[in-house]
PDB file of C-alpha atoms and ligand atoms in Angstrom:
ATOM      1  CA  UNK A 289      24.561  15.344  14.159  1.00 70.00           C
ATOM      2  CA  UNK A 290      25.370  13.164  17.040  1.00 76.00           C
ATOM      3  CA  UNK A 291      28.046  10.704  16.925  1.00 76.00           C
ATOM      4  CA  UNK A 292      28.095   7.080  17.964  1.00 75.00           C
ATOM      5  CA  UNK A 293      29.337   8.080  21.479  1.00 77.00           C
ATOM      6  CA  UNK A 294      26.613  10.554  21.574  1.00 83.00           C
ATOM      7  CA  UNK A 295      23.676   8.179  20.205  1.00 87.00           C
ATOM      8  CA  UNK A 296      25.206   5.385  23.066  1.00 85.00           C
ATOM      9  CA  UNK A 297      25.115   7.528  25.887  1.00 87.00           C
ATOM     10  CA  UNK A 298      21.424   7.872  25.320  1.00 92.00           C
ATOM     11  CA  UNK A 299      20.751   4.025  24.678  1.00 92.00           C
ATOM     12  CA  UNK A 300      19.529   1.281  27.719  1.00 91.00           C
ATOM     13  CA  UNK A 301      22.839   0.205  28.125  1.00 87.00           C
ATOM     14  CA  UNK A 302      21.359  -3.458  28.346  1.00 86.00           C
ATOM     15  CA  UNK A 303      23.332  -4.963  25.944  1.00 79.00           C
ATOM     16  CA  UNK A 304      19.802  -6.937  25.368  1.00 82.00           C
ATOM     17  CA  UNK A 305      20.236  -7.948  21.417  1.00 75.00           C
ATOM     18  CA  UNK A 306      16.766  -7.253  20.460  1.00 77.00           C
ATOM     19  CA  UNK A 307      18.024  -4.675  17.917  1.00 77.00           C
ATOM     20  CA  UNK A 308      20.165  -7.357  16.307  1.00 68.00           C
ATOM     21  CA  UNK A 309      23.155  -6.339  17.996  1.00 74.00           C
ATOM     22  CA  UNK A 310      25.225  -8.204  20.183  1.00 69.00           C
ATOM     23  CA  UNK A 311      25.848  -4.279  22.650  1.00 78.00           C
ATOM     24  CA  UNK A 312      24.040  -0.969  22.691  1.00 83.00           C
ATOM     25  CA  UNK A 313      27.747   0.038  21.621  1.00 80.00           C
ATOM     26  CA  UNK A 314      27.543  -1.897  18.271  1.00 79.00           C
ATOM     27  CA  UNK A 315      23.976  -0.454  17.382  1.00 84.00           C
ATOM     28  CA  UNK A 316      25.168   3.111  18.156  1.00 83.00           C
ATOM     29  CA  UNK A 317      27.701   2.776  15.569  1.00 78.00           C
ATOM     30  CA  UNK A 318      25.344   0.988  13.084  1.00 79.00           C
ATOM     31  CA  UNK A 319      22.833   3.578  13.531  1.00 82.00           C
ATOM     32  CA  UNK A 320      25.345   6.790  13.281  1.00 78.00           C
ATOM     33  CA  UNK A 321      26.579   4.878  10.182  1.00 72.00           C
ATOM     34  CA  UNK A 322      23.545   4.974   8.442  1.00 71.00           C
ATOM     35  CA  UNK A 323      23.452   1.320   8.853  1.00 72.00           C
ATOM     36  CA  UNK A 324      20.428   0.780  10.994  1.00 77.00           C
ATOM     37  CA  UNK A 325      17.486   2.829  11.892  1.00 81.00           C
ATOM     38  CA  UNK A 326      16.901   3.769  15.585  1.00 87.00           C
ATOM     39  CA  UNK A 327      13.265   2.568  15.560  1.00 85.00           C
ATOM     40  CA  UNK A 328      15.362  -1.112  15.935  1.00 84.00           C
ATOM     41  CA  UNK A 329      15.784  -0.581  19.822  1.00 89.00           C
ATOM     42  CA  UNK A 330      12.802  -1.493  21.770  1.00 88.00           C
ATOM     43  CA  UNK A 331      13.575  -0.162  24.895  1.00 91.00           C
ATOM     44  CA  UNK A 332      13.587   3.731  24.399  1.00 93.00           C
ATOM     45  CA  UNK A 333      11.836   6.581  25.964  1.00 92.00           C
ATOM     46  CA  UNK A 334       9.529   8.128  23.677  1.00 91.00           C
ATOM     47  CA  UNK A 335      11.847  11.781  24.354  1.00 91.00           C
ATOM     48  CA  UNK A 336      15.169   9.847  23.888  1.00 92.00           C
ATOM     49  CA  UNK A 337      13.255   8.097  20.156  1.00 91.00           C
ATOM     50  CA  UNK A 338      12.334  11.299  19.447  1.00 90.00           C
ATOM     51  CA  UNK A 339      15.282  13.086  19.763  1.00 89.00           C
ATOM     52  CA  UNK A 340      17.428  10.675  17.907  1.00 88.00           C
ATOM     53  CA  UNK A 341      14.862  10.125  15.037  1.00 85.00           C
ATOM     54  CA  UNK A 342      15.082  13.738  14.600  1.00 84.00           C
ATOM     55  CA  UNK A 343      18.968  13.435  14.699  1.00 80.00           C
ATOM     56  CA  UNK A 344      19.272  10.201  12.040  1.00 73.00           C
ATOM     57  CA  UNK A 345      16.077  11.778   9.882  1.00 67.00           C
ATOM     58  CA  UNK A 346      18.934  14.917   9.119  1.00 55.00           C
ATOM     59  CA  UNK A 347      21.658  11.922   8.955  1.00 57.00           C
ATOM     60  CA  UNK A 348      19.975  10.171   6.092  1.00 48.00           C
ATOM     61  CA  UNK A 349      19.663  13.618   4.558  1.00 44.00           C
ATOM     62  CA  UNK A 350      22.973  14.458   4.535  1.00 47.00           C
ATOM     63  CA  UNK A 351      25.846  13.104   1.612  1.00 42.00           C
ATOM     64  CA  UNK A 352      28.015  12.787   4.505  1.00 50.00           C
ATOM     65  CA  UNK A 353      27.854   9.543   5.834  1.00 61.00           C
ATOM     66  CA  UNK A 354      30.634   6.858   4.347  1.00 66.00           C
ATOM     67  CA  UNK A 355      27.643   4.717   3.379  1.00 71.00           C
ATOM     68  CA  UNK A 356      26.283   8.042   1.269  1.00 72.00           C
ATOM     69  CA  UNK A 357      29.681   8.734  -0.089  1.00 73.00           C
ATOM     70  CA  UNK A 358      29.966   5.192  -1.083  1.00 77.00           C
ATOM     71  CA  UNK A 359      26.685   5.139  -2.925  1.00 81.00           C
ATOM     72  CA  UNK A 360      27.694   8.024  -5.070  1.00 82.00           C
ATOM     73  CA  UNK A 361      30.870   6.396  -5.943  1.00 81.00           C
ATOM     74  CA  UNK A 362      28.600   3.417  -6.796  1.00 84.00           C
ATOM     75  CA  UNK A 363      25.939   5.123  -9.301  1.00 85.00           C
ATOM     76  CA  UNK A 364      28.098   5.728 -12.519  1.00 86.00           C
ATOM     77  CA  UNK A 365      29.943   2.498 -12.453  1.00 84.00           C
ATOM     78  CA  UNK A 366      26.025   0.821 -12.315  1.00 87.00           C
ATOM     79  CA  UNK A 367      24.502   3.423 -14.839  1.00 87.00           C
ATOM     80  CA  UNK A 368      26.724   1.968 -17.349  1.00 88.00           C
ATOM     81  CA  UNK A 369      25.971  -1.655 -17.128  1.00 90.00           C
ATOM     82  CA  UNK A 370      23.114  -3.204 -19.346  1.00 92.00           C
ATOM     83  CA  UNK A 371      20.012  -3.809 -16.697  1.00 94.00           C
ATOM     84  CA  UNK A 372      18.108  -6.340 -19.193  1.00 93.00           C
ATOM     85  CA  UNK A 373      21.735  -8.272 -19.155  1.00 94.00           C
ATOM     86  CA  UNK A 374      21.818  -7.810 -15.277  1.00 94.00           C
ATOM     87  CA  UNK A 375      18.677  -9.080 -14.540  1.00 95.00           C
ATOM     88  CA  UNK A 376      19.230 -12.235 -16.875  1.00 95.00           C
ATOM     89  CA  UNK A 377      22.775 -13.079 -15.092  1.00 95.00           C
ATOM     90  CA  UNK A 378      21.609 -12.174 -11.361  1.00 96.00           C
ATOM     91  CA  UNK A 379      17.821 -13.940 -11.763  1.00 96.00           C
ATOM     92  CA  UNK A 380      15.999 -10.747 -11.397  1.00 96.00           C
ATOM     93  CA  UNK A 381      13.034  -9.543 -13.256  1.00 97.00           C
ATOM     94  CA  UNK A 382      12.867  -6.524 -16.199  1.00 96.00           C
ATOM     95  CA  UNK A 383       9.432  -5.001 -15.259  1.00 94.00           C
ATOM     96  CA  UNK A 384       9.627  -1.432 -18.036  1.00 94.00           C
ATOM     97  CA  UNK A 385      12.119  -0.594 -20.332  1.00 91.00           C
ATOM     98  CA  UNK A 386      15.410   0.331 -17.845  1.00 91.00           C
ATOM     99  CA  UNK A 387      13.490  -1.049 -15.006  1.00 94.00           C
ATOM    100  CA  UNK A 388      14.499  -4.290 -12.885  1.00 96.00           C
ATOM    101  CA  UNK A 389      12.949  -5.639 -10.011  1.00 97.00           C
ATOM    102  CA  UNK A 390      15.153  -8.290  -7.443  1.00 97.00           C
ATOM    103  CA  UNK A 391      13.894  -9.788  -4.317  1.00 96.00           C
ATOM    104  CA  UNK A 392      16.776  -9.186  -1.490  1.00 96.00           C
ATOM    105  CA  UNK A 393      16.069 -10.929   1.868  1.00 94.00           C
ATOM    106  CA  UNK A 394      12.919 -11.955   0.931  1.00 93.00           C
ATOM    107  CA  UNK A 395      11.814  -8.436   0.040  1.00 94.00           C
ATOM    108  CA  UNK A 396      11.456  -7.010  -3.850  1.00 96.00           C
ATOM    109  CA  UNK A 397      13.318  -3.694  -4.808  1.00 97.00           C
ATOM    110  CA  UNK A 398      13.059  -2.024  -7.717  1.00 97.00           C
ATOM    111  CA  UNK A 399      16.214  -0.511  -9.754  1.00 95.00           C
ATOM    112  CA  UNK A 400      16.772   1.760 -12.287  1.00 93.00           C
ATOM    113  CA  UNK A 401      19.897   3.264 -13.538  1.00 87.00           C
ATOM    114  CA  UNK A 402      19.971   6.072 -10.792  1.00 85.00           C
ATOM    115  CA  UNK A 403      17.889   4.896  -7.798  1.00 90.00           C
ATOM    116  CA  UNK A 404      16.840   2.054  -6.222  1.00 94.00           C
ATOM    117  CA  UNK A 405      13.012   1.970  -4.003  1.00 96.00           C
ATOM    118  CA  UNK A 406      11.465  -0.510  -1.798  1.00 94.00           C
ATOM    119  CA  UNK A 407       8.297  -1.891  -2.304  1.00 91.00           C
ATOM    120  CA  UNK A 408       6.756   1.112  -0.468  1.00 92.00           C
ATOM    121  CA  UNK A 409       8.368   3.584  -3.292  1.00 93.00           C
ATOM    122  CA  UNK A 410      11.601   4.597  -0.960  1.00 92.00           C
ATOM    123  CA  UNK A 411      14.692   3.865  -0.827  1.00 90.00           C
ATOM    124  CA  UNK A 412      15.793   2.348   1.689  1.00 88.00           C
ATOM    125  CA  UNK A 413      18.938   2.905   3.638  1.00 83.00           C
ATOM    126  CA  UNK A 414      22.059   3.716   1.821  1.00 82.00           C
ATOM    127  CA  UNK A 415      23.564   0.025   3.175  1.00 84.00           C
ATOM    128  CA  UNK A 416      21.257  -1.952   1.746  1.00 90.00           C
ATOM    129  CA  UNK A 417      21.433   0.026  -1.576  1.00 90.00           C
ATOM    130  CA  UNK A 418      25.299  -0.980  -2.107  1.00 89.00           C
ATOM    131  CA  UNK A 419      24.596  -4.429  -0.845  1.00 93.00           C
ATOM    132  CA  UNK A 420      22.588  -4.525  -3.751  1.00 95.00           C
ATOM    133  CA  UNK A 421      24.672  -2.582  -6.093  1.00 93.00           C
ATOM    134  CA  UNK A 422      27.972  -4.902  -5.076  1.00 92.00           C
ATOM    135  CA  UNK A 423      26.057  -7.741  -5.715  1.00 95.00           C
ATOM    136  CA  UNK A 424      25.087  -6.431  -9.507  1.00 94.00           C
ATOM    137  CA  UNK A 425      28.309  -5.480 -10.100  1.00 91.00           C
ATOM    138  CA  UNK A 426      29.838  -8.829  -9.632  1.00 93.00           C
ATOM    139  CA  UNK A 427      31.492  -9.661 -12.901  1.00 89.00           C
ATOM    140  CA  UNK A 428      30.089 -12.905 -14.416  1.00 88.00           C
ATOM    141  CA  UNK A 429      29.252 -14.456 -11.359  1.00 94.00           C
ATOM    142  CA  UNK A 430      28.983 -18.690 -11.706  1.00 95.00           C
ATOM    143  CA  UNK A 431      25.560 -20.701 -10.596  1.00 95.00           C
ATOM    144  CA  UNK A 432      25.422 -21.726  -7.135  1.00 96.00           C
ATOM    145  CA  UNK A 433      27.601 -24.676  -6.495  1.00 97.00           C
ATOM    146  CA  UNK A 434      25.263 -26.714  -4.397  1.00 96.00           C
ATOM    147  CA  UNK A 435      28.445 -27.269  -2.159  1.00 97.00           C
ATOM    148  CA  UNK A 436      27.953 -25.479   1.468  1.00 98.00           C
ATOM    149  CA  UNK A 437      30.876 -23.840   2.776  1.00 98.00           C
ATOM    150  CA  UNK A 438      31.437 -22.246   6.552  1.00 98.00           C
ATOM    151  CA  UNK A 439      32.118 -18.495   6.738  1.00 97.00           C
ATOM    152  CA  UNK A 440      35.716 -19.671   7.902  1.00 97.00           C
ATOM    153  CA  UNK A 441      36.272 -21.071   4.429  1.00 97.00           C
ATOM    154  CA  UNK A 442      34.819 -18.123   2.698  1.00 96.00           C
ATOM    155  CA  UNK A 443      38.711 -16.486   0.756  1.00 94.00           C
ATOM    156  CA  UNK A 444      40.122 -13.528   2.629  1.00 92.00           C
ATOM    157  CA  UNK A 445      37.132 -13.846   5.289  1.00 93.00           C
ATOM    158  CA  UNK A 446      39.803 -14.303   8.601  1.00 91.00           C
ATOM    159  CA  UNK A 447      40.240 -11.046   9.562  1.00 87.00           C
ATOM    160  CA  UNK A 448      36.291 -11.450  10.071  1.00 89.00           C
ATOM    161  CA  UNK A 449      35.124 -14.568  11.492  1.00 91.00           C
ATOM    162  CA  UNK A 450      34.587 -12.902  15.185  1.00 90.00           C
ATOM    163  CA  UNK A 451      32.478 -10.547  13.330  1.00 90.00           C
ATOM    164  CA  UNK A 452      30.585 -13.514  11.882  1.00 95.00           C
ATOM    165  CA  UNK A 453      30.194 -15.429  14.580  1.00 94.00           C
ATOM    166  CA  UNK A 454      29.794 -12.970  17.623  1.00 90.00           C
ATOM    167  CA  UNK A 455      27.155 -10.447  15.454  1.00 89.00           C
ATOM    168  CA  UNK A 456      25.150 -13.080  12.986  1.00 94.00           C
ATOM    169  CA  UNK A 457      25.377 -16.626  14.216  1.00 96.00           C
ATOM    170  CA  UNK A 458      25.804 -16.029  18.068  1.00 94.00           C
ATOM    171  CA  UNK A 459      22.844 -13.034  17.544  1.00 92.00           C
ATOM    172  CA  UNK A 460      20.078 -15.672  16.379  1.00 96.00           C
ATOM    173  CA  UNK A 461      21.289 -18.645  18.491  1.00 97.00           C
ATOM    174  CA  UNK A 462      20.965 -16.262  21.535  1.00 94.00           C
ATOM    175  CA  UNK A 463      17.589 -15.073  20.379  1.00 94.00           C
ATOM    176  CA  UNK A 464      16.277 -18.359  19.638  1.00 97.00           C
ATOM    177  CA  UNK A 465      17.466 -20.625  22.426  1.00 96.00           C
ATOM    178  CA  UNK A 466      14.939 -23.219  23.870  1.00 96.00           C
ATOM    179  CA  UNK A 467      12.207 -21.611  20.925  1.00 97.00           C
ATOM    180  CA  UNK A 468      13.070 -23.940  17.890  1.00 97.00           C
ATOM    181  CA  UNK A 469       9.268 -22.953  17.144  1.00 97.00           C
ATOM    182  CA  UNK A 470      10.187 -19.565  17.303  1.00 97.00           C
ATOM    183  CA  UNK A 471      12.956 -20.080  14.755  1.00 98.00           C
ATOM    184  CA  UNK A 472      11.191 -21.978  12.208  1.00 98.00           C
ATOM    185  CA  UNK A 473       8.830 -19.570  12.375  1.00 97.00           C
ATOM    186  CA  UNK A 474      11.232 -16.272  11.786  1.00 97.00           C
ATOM    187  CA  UNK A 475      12.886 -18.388   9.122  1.00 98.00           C
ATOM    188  CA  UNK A 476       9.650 -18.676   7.344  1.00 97.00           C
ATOM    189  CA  UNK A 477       8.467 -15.163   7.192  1.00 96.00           C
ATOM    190  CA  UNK A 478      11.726 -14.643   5.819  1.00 96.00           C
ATOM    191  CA  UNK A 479      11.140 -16.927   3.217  1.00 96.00           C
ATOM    192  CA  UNK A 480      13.338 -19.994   4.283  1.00 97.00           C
ATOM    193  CA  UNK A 481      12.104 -22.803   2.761  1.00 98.00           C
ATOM    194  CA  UNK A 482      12.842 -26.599   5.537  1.00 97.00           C
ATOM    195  CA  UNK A 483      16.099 -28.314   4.056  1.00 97.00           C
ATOM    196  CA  UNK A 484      16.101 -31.904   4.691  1.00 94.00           C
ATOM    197  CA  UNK A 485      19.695 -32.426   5.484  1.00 92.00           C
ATOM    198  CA  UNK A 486      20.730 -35.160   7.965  1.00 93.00           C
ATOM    199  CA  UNK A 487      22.364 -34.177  10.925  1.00 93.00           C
ATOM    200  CA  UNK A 488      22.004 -33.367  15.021  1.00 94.00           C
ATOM    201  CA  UNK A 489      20.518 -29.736  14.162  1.00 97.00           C
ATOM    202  CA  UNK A 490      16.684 -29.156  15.138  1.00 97.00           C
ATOM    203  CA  UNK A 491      16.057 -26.735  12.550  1.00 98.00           C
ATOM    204  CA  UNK A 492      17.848 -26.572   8.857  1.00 98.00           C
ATOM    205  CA  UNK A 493      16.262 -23.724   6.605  1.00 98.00           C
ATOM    206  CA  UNK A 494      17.229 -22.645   2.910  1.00 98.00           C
ATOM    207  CA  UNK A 495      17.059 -19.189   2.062  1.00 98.00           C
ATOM    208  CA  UNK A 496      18.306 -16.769  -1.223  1.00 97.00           C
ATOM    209  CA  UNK A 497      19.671 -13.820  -0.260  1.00 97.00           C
ATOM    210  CA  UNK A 498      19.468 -13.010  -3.508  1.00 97.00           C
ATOM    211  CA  UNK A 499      17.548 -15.192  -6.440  1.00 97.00           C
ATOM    212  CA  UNK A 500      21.480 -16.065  -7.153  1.00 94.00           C
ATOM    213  CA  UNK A 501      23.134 -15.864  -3.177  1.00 97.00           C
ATOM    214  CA  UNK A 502      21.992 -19.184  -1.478  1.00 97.00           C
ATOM    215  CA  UNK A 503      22.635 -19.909   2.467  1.00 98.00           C
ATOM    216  CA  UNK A 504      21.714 -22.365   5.144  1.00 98.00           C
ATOM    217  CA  UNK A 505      21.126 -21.805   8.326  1.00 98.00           C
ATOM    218  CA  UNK A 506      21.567 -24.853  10.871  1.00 98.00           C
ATOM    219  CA  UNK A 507      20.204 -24.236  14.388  1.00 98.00           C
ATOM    220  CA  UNK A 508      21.183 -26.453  17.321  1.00 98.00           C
ATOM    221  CA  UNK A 509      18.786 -26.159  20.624  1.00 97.00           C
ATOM    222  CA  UNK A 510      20.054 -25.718  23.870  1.00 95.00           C
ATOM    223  CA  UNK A 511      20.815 -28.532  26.359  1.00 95.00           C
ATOM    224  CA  UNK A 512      20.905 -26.975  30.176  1.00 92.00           C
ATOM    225  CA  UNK A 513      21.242 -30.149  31.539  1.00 93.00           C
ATOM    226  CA  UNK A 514      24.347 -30.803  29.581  1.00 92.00           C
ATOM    227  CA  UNK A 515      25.833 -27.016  29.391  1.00 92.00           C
ATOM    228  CA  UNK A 516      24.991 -26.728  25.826  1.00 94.00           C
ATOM    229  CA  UNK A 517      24.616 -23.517  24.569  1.00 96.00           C
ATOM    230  CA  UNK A 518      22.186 -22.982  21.760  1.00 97.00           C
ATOM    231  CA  UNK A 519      24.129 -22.765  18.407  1.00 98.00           C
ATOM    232  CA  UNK A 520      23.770 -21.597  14.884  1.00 98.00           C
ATOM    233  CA  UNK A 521      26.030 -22.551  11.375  1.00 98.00           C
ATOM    234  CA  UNK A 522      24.542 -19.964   8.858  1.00 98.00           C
ATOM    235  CA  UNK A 523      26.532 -21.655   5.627  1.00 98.00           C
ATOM    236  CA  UNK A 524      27.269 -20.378   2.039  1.00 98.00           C
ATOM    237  CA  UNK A 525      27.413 -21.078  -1.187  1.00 98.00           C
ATOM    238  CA  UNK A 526      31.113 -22.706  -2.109  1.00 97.00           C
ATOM    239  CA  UNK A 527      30.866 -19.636  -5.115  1.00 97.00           C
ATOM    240  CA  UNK A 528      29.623 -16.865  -2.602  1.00 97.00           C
ATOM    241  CA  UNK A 529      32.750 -14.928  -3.156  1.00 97.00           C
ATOM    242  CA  UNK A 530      31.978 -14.407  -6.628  1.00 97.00           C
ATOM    243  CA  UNK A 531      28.698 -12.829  -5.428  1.00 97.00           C
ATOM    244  CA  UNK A 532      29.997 -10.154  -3.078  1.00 96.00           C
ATOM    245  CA  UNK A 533      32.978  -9.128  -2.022  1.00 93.00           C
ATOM    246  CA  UNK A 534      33.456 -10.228   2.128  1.00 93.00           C
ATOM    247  CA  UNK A 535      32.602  -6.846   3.555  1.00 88.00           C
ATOM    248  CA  UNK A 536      29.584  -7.280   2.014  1.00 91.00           C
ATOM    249  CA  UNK A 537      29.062 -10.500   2.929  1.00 95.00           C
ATOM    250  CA  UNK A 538      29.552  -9.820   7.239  1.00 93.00           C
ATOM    251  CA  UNK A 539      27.264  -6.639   6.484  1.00 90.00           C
ATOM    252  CA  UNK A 540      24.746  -9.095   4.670  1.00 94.00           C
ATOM    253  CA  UNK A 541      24.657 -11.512   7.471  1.00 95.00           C
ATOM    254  CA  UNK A 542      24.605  -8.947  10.297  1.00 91.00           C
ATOM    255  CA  UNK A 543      21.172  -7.856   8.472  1.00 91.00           C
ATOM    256  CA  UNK A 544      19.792 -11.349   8.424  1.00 95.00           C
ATOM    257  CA  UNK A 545      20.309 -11.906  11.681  1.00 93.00           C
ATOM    258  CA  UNK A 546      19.073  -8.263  12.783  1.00 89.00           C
ATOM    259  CA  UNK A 547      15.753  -9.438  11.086  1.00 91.00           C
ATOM    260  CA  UNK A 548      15.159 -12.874  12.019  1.00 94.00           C
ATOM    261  CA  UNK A 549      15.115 -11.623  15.948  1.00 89.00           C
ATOM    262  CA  UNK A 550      13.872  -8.143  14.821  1.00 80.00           C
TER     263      UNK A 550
HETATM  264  S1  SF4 B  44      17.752  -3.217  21.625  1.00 69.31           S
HETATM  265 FE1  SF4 B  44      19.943  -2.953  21.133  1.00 69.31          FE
HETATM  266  S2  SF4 B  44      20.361  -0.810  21.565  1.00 69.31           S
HETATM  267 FE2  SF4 B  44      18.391  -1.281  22.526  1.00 69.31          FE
HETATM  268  S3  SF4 B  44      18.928  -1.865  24.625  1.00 69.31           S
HETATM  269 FE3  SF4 B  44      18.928  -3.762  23.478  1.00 69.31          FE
HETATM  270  S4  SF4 B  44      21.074  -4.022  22.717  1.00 69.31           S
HETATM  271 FE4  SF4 B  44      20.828  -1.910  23.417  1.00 69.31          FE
END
């Protein structure tokens, strides 16, 4: 299996951010990680796609990823928990007897105690499984506060705010500069709903993360003539430490922003 210095050598090299990352470097690492699936880079040969799908096909396959190894650590701890309990504390749904269903980034997931499918019937990759899992295992996680908060203010989160703002905020503001159209309509098809909130932005949109895991995302045009940079605030909930731990959280917003300019 190739590494991430392997998978980068055969990437554009563009550093073009349609993939949701800010460098070809960053996606090779995502993608060797398990993190991100190579079909995410629009610029590849058809040999070069084919070669690495082959590659990360065997990668998913194997236990041997840290995301993989993580995900088995994570089963037993969630097999034991009560999933008609869970979905009444996390607002998700019981569909069957040991059988929940939660909508994650505007998409619905199924769980049971042992495996967790998209809405095709697969599950998806092993990231977005713990995402999920972390955020079930919260313990008795409070209602949203109403009271927006900036990553900065987010407990233990400054080892991480260059991660935050160079591979989430920076990625969409890039993306979307002089398209505010374009924005609004990403934000809807990921189920944003417009916040009226007063203020200089030209777009504001709500979203859940999860039914319980509010943010809002605040997008300020650019201004050529005045050397202003297009700029996004993607705020949280003042609680949104009690509904993931802050890894989780960065890895969370790197995948928002990887599909609102996917
Ligand atoms: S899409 Fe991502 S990996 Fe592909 S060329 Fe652009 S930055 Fe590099």
């Amino acid at each position: 299996m190739k590494t991430a210095v392997e998978i980068y050598k055969l990437l554009p090299k563009t550093n073009c951010g349609a993939c949701g990352m800010p460098t070809c470097f960053g996606f090779a690492t995502k993608v060797a990680a398990g993190m991100a699936s190579i079909d995410a880079c629009t610029n590849l040969s058809e040999a070069v796609r084919r070669e690495l799908a082959r590659d990360t096909a065997g990668r998913r396959e194997s236990p041997g990823t840290v995301y993989e190894q993580a995900l088995m650590a994570l089963r037993p701890k969630f097999a034991a928990l009560d999933l008609a309990a869970l979905a009444k504390t996390f607002g998700a749904d019981v569909i069957a007897p040991g059988r929940i269903a939660i909508s994650f980034l505007n998409a619905r997931y199924t769980i049971t105690r042992d495996r967790i499918t998209d809405d095709r019937g697969t599950e998806p990759l092993p990231f977005i499984s713990i995402l999920i899992y972390n955020h079930l295992c919260m313990p008795a996680p409070p209602q949203p506060s109403g009271e927006w908060i900036t990553f900065s203010s987010v407990p233990a989160s400054h080892a991480k705010d260059k991660a935050w703002a160079g591979h989430v905020e920076d990625v969409i503001a890039r993306h979307f500069a002089g398209n505010a159209e374009g924005l609004r309509a990403a934000c809807e098809a990921l189920g944003g709903i417009r916040a009226e909130i007063k203020g200089s932005h030209d777009a504001a949109y709500e979203f859940r993360f999860f039914p319980r895991y509010p943010a809002l995302l605040l997008f300020y045009d650019a201004v050529p003539e005045e050397n202003f940079p297009a700029q996004v605030k993607l705020l949280l909930d003042r609680n949104v430490d009690r509904y993931l731990d802050i890894e989780s959280i960065v890895v969370l917003g790197e995948e928002f922003a990887g599909r609102m300019t996917g």
